[in-house]
mmCIF file of C-alpha atoms in Angstrom:
data_model
loop_
_atom_site.group_PDB
_atom_site.id
_atom_site.type_symbol
_atom_site.label_atom_id
_atom_site.label_comp_id
_atom_site.label_asym_id
_atom_site.label_seq_id
_atom_site.Cartn_x
_atom_site.Cartn_y
_atom_site.Cartn_z
ATOM 1 C CA MET A 188 -20.434 3.255 -10.981
ATOM 2 C CA SER A 189 -20.311 3.004 -14.728
ATOM 3 C CA GLY A 190 -18.473 0.203 -16.512
ATOM 4 C CA GLY A 191 -16.314 2.724 -18.398
ATOM 5 C CA ASP A 192 -12.934 4.174 -17.577
ATOM 6 C CA THR A 193 -12.694 4.680 -13.812
ATOM 7 C CA ARG A 194 -9.420 6.605 -13.847
ATOM 8 C CA ILE A 195 -11.247 9.946 -13.838
ATOM 9 C CA GLU A 196 -13.153 8.970 -10.684
ATOM 10 C CA ARG A 197 -10.168 7.543 -8.794
ATOM 11 C CA PRO A 198 -9.193 9.351 -5.572
ATOM 12 C CA VAL A 199 -6.024 11.326 -5.790
ATOM 13 C CA SER A 200 -3.725 12.713 -3.169
ATOM 14 C CA SER A 201 -3.795 16.405 -2.394
ATOM 15 C CA GLN A 202 -0.908 16.817 -4.874
ATOM 16 C CA GLY A 203 -2.760 15.311 -7.834
ATOM 17 C CA LEU A 204 -0.935 11.958 -7.968
ATOM 18 C CA GLU A 205 -3.193 9.126 -9.101
ATOM 19 C CA LEU A 206 -2.765 6.782 -6.161
ATOM 20 C CA LEU A 207 -2.145 3.148 -6.951
ATOM 21 C CA PRO A 208 -2.258 0.464 -4.254
ATOM 22 C CA VAL A 209 1.556 0.388 -4.190
ATOM 23 C CA HIS A 210 1.585 4.131 -3.356
ATOM 24 C CA LEU A 211 -0.811 3.470 -0.491
ATOM 25 C CA TYR A 212 1.371 0.606 0.681
ATOM 26 C CA VAL A 213 4.536 2.752 0.849
ATOM 27 C CA LEU A 214 2.681 5.528 2.682
ATOM 28 C CA ALA A 215 1.126 3.073 5.156
ATOM 29 C CA HIS A 216 4.449 1.233 5.570
ATOM 30 C CA LEU A 217 6.251 4.462 6.432
ATOM 31 C CA ARG A 218 3.486 5.457 8.840
ATOM 32 C CA LYS A 219 3.886 2.127 10.624
ATOM 33 C CA ALA A 220 7.700 1.921 10.409
ATOM 34 C CA GLY A 221 8.577 5.562 11.047
ATOM 35 C CA VAL A 222 11.474 5.454 8.604
ATOM 36 C CA ASP A 223 12.647 2.728 6.248
ATOM 37 C CA TYR A 224 14.514 2.107 3.012
ATOM 38 C CA ALA A 225 13.347 0.860 -0.372
ATOM 39 C CA LYS A 226 15.031 -2.534 -0.253
ATOM 40 C CA MET A 227 13.357 -3.413 3.060
ATOM 41 C CA MET A 228 9.932 -2.302 1.778
ATOM 42 C CA ALA A 229 10.450 -4.494 -1.296
ATOM 43 C CA LYS A 230 11.628 -7.429 0.809
ATOM 44 C CA MET A 231 8.690 -7.233 3.222
ATOM 45 C CA SER A 232 6.040 -6.821 0.521
ATOM 46 C CA GLU A 233 7.702 -9.223 -1.942
ATOM 47 C CA LEU A 234 7.332 -6.577 -4.669
ATOM 48 C CA PRO A 235 10.135 -5.823 -7.153
ATOM 49 C CA LEU A 236 12.650 -3.289 -5.850
ATOM 50 C CA SER A 237 12.306 -1.254 -9.052
ATOM 51 C CA LEU A 238 8.553 -0.856 -8.413
ATOM 52 C CA ILE A 239 9.169 0.365 -4.856
ATOM 53 C CA GLU A 240 11.891 2.765 -6.066
ATOM 54 C CA ASP A 241 9.567 4.203 -8.750
ATOM 55 C CA THR A 242 6.824 4.576 -6.157
ATOM 56 C CA ILE A 243 9.166 6.384 -3.777
ATOM 57 C CA LYS A 244 10.184 8.716 -6.601
ATOM 58 C CA ASP A 245 6.501 9.490 -7.348
ATOM 59 C CA LEU A 246 5.744 10.154 -3.696
ATOM 60 C CA MET A 247 8.823 12.337 -3.259
ATOM 61 C CA GLU A 248 7.868 14.414 -6.312
ATOM 62 C CA THR A 249 4.466 15.082 -4.765
ATOM 63 C CA GLY A 250 5.988 15.908 -1.378
ATOM 64 C CA LEU A 251 4.303 13.098 0.546
ATOM 65 C CA ILE A 252 7.592 11.496 1.605
ATOM 66 C CA GLU A 253 11.134 12.796 2.072
ATOM 67 C CA ARG A 254 14.636 11.518 2.696
ATOM 68 C CA ASP A 255 15.616 11.090 6.315
ATOM 69 C CA SER A 256 18.863 12.813 7.191
ATOM 70 C CA GLY A 257 21.572 11.674 9.583
ATOM 71 C CA SER A 258 24.058 8.831 9.689
ATOM 72 C CA ALA A 259 22.534 6.636 12.403
ATOM 73 C CA ILE A 260 19.013 5.628 13.260
ATOM 74 C CA LYS A 261 17.500 4.516 16.564
ATOM 75 C CA ARG A 262 14.894 1.798 16.938
ATOM 76 C CA SER A 263 12.501 4.326 18.482
ATOM 77 C CA LYS A 264 12.477 6.100 15.113
ATOM 78 C CA ALA A 265 12.671 2.996 12.877
ATOM 79 C CA ARG A 266 10.144 0.730 14.553
ATOM 80 C CA PHE A 267 10.844 -2.302 12.327
ATOM 81 C CA LYS A 268 14.550 -2.389 13.290
ATOM 82 C CA LYS A 269 15.669 -5.020 15.783
ATOM 83 C CA ALA A 270 18.877 -3.332 16.954
ATOM 84 C CA PHE A 271 18.747 -0.382 19.343
ATOM 85 C CA GLU A 272 20.741 1.762 16.918
ATOM 86 C CA VAL A 273 22.086 1.143 13.408
ATOM 87 C CA HIS A 274 24.281 3.117 11.076
ATOM 88 C CA LYS A 275 22.591 3.933 7.813
ATOM 89 C CA HIS A 276 23.823 1.965 4.817
ATOM 90 C CA HIS A 277 20.829 2.866 2.658
ATOM 91 C CA THR A 278 18.775 5.938 1.860
ATOM 92 C CA TYR A 279 15.980 6.077 4.408
ATOM 93 C CA TYR A 280 12.630 7.721 3.787
ATOM 94 C CA ARG A 281 9.890 9.049 6.041
ATOM 95 C CA LEU A 282 6.530 10.700 5.638
ATOM 96 C CA SER A 283 6.663 14.451 5.187
ATOM 97 C CA ARG A 284 4.298 16.596 7.245
ATOM 98 C CA GLU A 285 1.945 16.657 4.235
ATOM 99 C CA GLY A 286 2.217 12.858 3.916
ATOM 100 C CA GLU A 287 1.514 12.359 7.603
ATOM 101 C CA LEU A 288 -1.619 14.510 7.377
ATOM 102 C CA PHE A 289 -2.756 12.691 4.248
ATOM 103 C CA VAL A 290 -2.296 9.212 5.750
ATOM 104 C CA ARG A 291 -4.056 10.312 8.929
ATOM 105 C CA SER A 292 -7.044 11.450 6.856
ATOM 106 C CA ILE A 293 -7.540 7.976 5.343
ATOM 107 C CA ASP A 294 -10.620 6.493 6.948
ATOM 108 C CA GLU A 295 -13.072 3.734 6.061
ATOM 109 C CA LYS A 296 -15.172 6.034 3.875
ATOM 110 C CA TRP A 297 -12.077 7.090 1.906
ATOM 111 C CA LEU A 298 -10.938 3.471 1.534
ATOM 112 C CA GLU A 299 -14.376 2.402 0.326
ATOM 113 C CA SER A 300 -14.394 5.153 -2.302
ATOM 114 C CA TYR A 301 -10.806 4.374 -3.293
ATOM 115 C CA PHE A 302 -11.229 0.619 -3.792
ATOM 116 C CA ASN A 303 -14.599 1.056 -5.537
ATOM 117 C CA SER A 304 -12.838 3.363 -8.009
ATOM 118 C CA LEU A 305 -10.188 0.704 -8.755
ATOM 119 C CA PHE A 306 -12.677 -1.921 -9.927
ATOM 120 C CA PRO A 307 -16.389 -2.792 -9.580
ATOM 121 C CA ASP A 308 -17.380 -3.667 -6.004
ATOM 122 C CA GLY A 309 -13.756 -3.032 -5.030
ATOM 123 C CA TRP A 310 -14.406 -2.397 -1.349
ATOM 124 C CA LYS A 311 -16.643 -5.453 -1.037
ATOM 125 C CA VAL A 312 -13.992 -7.566 -2.814
ATOM 126 C CA VAL A 313 -11.160 -6.258 -0.607
ATOM 127 C CA LEU A 314 -13.120 -6.910 2.593
ATOM 128 C CA ALA A 315 -14.031 -10.412 1.410
ATOM 129 C CA LEU A 316 -10.461 -11.132 0.306
ATOM 130 C CA THR A 317 -9.062 -10.195 3.720
ATOM 131 C CA LYS A 318 -11.228 -12.940 5.247
ATOM 132 C CA ALA A 319 -10.757 -15.540 2.478
ATOM 133 C CA LYS A 320 -7.732 -17.729 1.820
ATOM 134 C CA GLY A 321 -7.730 -16.696 -1.823
ATOM 135 C CA PHE A 322 -9.789 -15.749 -4.855
ATOM 136 C CA ASN A 323 -11.571 -19.108 -5.082
ATOM 137 C CA GLN A 324 -13.010 -18.654 -1.573
ATOM 138 C CA LEU A 325 -14.658 -15.304 -2.423
ATOM 139 C CA PRO A 326 -18.462 -15.266 -2.613
ATOM 140 C CA LYS A 327 -19.677 -16.417 -6.024
ATOM 141 C CA GLU A 328 -20.955 -12.961 -7.028
ATOM 142 C CA LEU A 329 -17.426 -11.553 -6.571
ATOM 143 C CA ARG A 330 -15.646 -14.287 -8.547
ATOM 144 C CA ASN A 331 -15.579 -13.205 -12.166
ATOM 145 C CA ASP A 332 -12.816 -12.818 -14.734
ATOM 146 C CA ARG A 333 -12.794 -9.004 -14.606
ATOM 147 C CA ILE A 334 -12.334 -8.899 -10.841
ATOM 148 C CA ARG A 335 -9.708 -11.656 -11.013
ATOM 149 C CA GLU A 336 -7.758 -9.675 -13.648
ATOM 150 C CA GLU A 337 -7.941 -6.498 -11.535
ATOM 151 C CA LEU A 338 -6.763 -8.329 -8.418
ATOM 152 C CA VAL A 339 -3.809 -9.808 -10.318
ATOM 153 C CA LEU A 340 -3.032 -6.428 -11.947
ATOM 154 C CA HIS A 341 -2.903 -4.677 -8.569
ATOM 155 C CA ARG A 342 -0.883 -7.592 -7.128
ATOM 156 C CA PHE A 343 -3.551 -8.499 -4.571
ATOM 157 C CA ILE A 344 -3.547 -12.131 -5.718
ATOM 158 C CA THR A 345 -1.163 -14.369 -7.631
ATOM 159 C CA PRO A 346 -2.208 -15.688 -11.068
ATOM 160 C CA ASN A 347 -3.321 -18.921 -9.376
ATOM 161 C CA GLY A 348 -5.556 -16.994 -6.947
ATOM 162 C CA ARG A 349 -3.595 -16.921 -3.676
ATOM 163 C CA LYS A 350 -3.408 -13.691 -1.657
ATOM 164 C CA THR A 351 -0.045 -11.959 -1.972
ATOM 165 C CA THR A 352 2.128 -10.828 0.908
ATOM 166 C CA PHE A 353 1.734 -7.322 -0.511
ATOM 167 C CA PHE A 354 -2.052 -7.474 -0.142
ATOM 168 C CA LYS A 355 -1.858 -8.915 3.366
ATOM 169 C CA LEU A 356 0.495 -6.138 4.506
ATOM 170 C CA LEU A 357 -1.504 -3.421 2.753
ATOM 171 C CA ALA A 358 -4.691 -4.588 4.470
ATOM 172 C CA GLU A 359 -2.929 -4.836 7.834
ATOM 173 C CA PHE A 360 -1.222 -1.435 7.586
ATOM 174 C CA LEU A 361 -4.472 0.270 6.501
ATOM 175 C CA GLY A 362 -6.380 -1.451 9.314
ATOM 176 C CA ILE A 363 -8.718 -3.245 6.909
ATOM 177 C CA THR A 364 -8.262 -6.623 8.606
ATOM 178 C CA THR A 365 -9.673 -5.234 11.845
ATOM 179 C CA ARG A 366 -12.881 -3.798 10.354
#
């Protein structure tokens, strides 16, 4: 991969949205949860609510997610809920049919291409980071300022090098930790 602008090479969804890691997180979260609301996604991932809300808006515009109708929700539908049934006090979202098909199509080859398009050796860095405690435990060839900046930019690590909750959940939901 060239050292130039990688945005042209970055995988996109079938609707043309340039997928950022936060988009992938929301899609993977909804696949795992069934249905959920923005505030809970923000709370679990420790990302700002405004970022999650913007991401939901992007994904709704492309048709990958949709609002869930109804006034109550059962635990069988909202797998992260503890109560058997709850009344909705928030706007809940779920994957659309298109979103479900897209998330199902994400495999290791797609993930490798995706992360390599984010930054140099992206897939290798992500795999190593899932096994390391933080940036400083990555192999020496993967510890440079450019990679550190990219990992901080995408909220995979904190400025001091620790893995973020967001990264841990993203890796878990995409099944990267089990590879």
